[in-house]
mmCIF file of C-alpha atoms (C1' of nucleotides) in Angstrom:
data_model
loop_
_atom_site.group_PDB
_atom_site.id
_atom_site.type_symbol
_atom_site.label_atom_id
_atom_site.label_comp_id
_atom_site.label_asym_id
_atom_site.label_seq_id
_atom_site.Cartn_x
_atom_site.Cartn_y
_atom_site.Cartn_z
ATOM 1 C CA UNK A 146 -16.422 -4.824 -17.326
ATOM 2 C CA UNK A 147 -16.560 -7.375 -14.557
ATOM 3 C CA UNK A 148 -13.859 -6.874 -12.244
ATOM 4 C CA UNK A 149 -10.968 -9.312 -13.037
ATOM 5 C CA UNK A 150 -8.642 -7.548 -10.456
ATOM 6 C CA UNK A 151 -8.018 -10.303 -7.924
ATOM 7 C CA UNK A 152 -5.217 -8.637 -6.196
ATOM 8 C CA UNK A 153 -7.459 -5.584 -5.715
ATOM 9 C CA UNK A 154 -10.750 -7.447 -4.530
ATOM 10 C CA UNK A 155 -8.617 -9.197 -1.895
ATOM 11 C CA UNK A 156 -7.528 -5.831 -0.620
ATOM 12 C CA UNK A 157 -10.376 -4.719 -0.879
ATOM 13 C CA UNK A 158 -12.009 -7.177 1.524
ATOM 14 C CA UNK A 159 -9.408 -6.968 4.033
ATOM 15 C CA UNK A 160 -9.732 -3.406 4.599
ATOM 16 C CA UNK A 161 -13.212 -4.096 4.890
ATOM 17 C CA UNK A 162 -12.562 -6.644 7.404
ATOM 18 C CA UNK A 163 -10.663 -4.227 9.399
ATOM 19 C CA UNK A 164 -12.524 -3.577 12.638
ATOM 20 C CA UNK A 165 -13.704 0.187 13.944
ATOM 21 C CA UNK A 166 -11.106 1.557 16.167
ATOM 22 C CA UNK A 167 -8.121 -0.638 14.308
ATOM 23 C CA UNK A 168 -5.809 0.409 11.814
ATOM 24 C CA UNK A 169 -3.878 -2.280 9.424
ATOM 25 C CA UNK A 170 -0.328 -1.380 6.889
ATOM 26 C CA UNK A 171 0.081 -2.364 3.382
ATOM 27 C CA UNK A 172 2.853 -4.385 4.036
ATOM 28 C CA UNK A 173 0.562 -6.719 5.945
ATOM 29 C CA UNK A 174 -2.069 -6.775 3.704
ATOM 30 C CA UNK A 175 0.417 -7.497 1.067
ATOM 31 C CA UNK A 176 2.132 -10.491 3.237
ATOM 32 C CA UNK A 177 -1.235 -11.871 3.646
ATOM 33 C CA UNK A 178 -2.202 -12.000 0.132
ATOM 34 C CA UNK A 179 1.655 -13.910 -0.236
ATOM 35 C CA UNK A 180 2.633 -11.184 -1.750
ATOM 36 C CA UNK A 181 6.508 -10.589 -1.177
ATOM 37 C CA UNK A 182 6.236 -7.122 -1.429
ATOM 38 C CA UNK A 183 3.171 -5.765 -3.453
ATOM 39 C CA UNK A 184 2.483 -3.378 -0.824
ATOM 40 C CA UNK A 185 2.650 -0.937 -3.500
ATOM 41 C CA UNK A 186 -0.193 -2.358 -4.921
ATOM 42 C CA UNK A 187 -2.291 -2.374 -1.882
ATOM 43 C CA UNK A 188 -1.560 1.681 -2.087
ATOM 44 C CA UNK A 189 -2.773 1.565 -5.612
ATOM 45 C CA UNK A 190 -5.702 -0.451 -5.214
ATOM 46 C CA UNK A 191 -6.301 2.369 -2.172
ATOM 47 C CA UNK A 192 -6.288 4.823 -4.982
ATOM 48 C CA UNK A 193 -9.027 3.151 -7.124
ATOM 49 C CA UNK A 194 -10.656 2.008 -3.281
ATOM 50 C CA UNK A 195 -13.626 5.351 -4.226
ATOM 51 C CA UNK A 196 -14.996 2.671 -6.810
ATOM 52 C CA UNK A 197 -15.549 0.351 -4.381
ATOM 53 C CA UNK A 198 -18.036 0.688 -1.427
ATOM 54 C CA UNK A 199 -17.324 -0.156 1.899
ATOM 55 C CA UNK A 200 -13.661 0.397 1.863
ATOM 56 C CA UNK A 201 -11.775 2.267 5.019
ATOM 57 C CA UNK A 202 -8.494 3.200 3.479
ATOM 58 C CA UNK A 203 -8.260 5.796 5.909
ATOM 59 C CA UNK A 204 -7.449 2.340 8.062
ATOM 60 C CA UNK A 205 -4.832 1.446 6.092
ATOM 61 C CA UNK A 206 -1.297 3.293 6.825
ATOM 62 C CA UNK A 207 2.232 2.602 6.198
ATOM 63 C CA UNK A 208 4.740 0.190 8.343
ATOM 64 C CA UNK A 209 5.686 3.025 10.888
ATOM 65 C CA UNK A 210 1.531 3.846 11.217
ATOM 66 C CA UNK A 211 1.390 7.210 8.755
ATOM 67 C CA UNK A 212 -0.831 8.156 6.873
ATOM 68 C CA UNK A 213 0.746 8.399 4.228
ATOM 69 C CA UNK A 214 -1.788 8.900 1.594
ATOM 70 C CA UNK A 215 -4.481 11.258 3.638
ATOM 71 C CA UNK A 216 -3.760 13.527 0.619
ATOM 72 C CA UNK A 217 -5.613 11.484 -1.585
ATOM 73 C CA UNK A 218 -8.478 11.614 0.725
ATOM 74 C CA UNK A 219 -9.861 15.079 -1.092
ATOM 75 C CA UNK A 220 -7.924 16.927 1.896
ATOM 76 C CA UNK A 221 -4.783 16.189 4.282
ATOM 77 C CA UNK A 222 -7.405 16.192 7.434
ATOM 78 C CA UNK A 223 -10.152 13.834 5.930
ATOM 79 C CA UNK A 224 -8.394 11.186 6.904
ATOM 80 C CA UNK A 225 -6.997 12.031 10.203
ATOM 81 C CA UNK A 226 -10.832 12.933 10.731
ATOM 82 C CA UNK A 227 -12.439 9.416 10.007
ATOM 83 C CA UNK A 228 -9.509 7.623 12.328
ATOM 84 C CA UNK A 229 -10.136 10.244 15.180
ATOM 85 C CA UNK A 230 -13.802 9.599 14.906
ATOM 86 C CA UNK A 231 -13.421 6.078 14.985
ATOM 87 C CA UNK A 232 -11.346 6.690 18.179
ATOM 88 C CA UNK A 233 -8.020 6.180 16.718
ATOM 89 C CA UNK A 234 -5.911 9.205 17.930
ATOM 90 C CA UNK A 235 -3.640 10.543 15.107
ATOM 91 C CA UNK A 236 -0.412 12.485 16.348
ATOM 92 C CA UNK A 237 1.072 14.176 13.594
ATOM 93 C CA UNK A 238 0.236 11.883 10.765
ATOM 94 C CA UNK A 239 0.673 9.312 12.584
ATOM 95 C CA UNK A 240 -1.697 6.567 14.579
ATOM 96 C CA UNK A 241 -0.705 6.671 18.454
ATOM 97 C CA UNK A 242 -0.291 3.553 20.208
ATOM 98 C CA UNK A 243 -0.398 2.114 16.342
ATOM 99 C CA UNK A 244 1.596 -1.172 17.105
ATOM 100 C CA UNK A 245 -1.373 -1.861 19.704
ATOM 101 C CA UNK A 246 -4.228 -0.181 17.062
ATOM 102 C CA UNK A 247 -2.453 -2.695 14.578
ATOM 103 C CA UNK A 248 -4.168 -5.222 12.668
ATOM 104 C CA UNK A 249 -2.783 -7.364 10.809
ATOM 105 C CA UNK A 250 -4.465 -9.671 8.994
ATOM 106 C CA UNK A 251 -2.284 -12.402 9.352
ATOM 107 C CA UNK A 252 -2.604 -12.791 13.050
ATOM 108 C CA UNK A 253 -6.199 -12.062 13.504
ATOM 109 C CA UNK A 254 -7.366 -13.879 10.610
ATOM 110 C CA UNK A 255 -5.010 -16.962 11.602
ATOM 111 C CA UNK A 256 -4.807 -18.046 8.351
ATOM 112 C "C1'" DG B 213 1.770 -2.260 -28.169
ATOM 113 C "C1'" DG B 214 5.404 -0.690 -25.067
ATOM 114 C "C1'" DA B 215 7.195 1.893 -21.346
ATOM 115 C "C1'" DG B 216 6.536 4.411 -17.165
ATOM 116 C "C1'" DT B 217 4.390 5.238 -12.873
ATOM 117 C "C1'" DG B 218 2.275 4.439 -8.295
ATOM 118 C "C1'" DA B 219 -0.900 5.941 -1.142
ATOM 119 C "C1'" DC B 220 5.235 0.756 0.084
ATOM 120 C "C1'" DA B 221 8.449 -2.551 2.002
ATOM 121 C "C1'" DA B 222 12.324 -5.367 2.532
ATOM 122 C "C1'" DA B 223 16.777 -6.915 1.020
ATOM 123 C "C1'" DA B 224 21.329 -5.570 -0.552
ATOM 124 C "C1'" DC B 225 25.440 -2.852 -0.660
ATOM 125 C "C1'" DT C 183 24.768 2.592 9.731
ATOM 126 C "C1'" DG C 184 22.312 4.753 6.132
ATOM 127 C "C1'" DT C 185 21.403 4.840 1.264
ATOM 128 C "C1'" DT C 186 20.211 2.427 -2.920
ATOM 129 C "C1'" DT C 187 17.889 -1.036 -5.686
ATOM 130 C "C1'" DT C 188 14.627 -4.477 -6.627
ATOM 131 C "C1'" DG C 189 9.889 -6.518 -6.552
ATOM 132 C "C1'" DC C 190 4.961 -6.774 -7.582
ATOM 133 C "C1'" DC C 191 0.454 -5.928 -10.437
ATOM 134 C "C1'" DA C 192 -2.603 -2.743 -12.453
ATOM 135 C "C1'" DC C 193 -3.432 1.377 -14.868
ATOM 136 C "C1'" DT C 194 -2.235 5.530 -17.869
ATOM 137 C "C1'" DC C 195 0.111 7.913 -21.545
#
DNA sequence: GGAGTGACAAAAC
DNA sequence: TGTTTTGCCACTC
């Protein structure tokens, strides 16, 4: 079945578009797809994200920078793990220095 | 086919 | 000032 999930394929892409190092929330992906607050569908498009190749969630966090679903990474550490190795130091669940390891879509994409 | 849920966020009270 | 409710779309039962 071809994939008719728009809202999903533009998440998608933007957490692909989210450089090494960097770390973006849902609320911004969600403001930059216009969506007033669907950031609970960026979460759930997270959760079907293993379908799709290419797709950091582990980049994407909530608005105060935790990681709020490393759970559903197959362990509570996986996640931690792929930020630390892409030099993004995680403090108890959370990204340090994450309003500077912030990317928002919006801003960088100047759309 | 309908109702409920879900890795969140922002507005309202 | 903190707590509660609503909003969105897709997916599952």
């Amino acid at each position: 079945m071809p994939e008719q999930r728009n809202y999903f394929e533009e998440v998608y892409e933007v957490v692909r578009l989210v450089p090494k190092g960097r770390v973006t929330t849902y609320g911004a992906i969600a403001r930059y797809l216009s969506l007033r607050a669907g950031a609970r569908m960026v979460g759930w498009a997270m959760n079907g994200s293993h379908n799709y190749p290419n797709v950091p969630a582990h980049r994407v966090v909530n608005s105060v920078g935790v990681l709020s679903g490393k759970h559903f990474f197959g362990g509570p550490t996986i996640m931690q793990q792929l930020l630390e190795d892409e030099g993004v130091a995680v403090v108890d669940d959370r990204v340090v220095d994450f309003e500077k390891r912030l990317w928002d879509p919006s801003l960088e994409l100047t759309l």
